[in-house]
PDB file of C-alpha atoms in Angstrom:
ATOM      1  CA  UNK A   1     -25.877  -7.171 -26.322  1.00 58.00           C
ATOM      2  CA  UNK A   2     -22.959  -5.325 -24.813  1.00 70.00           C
ATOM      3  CA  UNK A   3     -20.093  -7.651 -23.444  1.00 71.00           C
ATOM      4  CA  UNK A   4     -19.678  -6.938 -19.734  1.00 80.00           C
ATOM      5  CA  UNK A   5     -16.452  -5.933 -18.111  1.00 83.00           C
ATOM      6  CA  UNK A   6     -15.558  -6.614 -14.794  1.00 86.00           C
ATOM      7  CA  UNK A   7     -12.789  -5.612 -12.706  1.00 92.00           C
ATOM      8  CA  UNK A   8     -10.764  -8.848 -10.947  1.00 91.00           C
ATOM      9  CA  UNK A   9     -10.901  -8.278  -7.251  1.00 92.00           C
ATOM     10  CA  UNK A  10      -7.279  -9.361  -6.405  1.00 94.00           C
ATOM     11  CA  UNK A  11      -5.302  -7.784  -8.917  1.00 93.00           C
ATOM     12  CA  UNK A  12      -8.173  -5.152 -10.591  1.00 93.00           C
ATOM     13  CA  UNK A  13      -7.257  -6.309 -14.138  1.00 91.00           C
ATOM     14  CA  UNK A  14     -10.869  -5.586 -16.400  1.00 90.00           C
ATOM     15  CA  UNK A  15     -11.628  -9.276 -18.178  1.00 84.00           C
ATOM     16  CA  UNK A  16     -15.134 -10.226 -20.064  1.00 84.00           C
ATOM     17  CA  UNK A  17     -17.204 -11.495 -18.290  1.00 77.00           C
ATOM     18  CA  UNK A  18     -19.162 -13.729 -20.670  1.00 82.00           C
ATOM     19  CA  UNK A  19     -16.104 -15.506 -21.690  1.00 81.00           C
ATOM     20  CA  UNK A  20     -14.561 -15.461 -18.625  1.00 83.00           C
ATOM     21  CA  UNK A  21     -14.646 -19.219 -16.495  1.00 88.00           C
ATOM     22  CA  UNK A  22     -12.506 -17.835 -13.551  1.00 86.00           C
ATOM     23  CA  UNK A  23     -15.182 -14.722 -13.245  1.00 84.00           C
ATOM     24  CA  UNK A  24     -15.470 -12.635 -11.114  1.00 84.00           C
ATOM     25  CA  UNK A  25     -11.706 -13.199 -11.013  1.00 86.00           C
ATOM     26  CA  UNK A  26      -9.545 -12.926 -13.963  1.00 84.00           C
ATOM     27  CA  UNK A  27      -7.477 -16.203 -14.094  1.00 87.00           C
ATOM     28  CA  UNK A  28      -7.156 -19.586 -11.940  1.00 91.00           C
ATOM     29  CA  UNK A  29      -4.335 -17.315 -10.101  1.00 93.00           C
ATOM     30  CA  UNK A  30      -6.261 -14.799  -8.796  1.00 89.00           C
ATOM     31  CA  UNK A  31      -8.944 -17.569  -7.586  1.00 86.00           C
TER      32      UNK A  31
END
């Protein structure tokens, strides 16, 4: 299975999403 990437809406940096907690964001900050 391919690992997804998504873009953070707030400050557009790509993270994983499967290992990703804060998703769609990238970080607690951007929540």
């Amino acid at each position: 299975m391919k690992e997804q990437k998504l873009k953070c809406p707030i400050c557009k940096k790509a993270s994983t999403w499967s290992e990703n907690p804060f998703r769609p964001f990238c970080s607690d900050r951007c929540r």
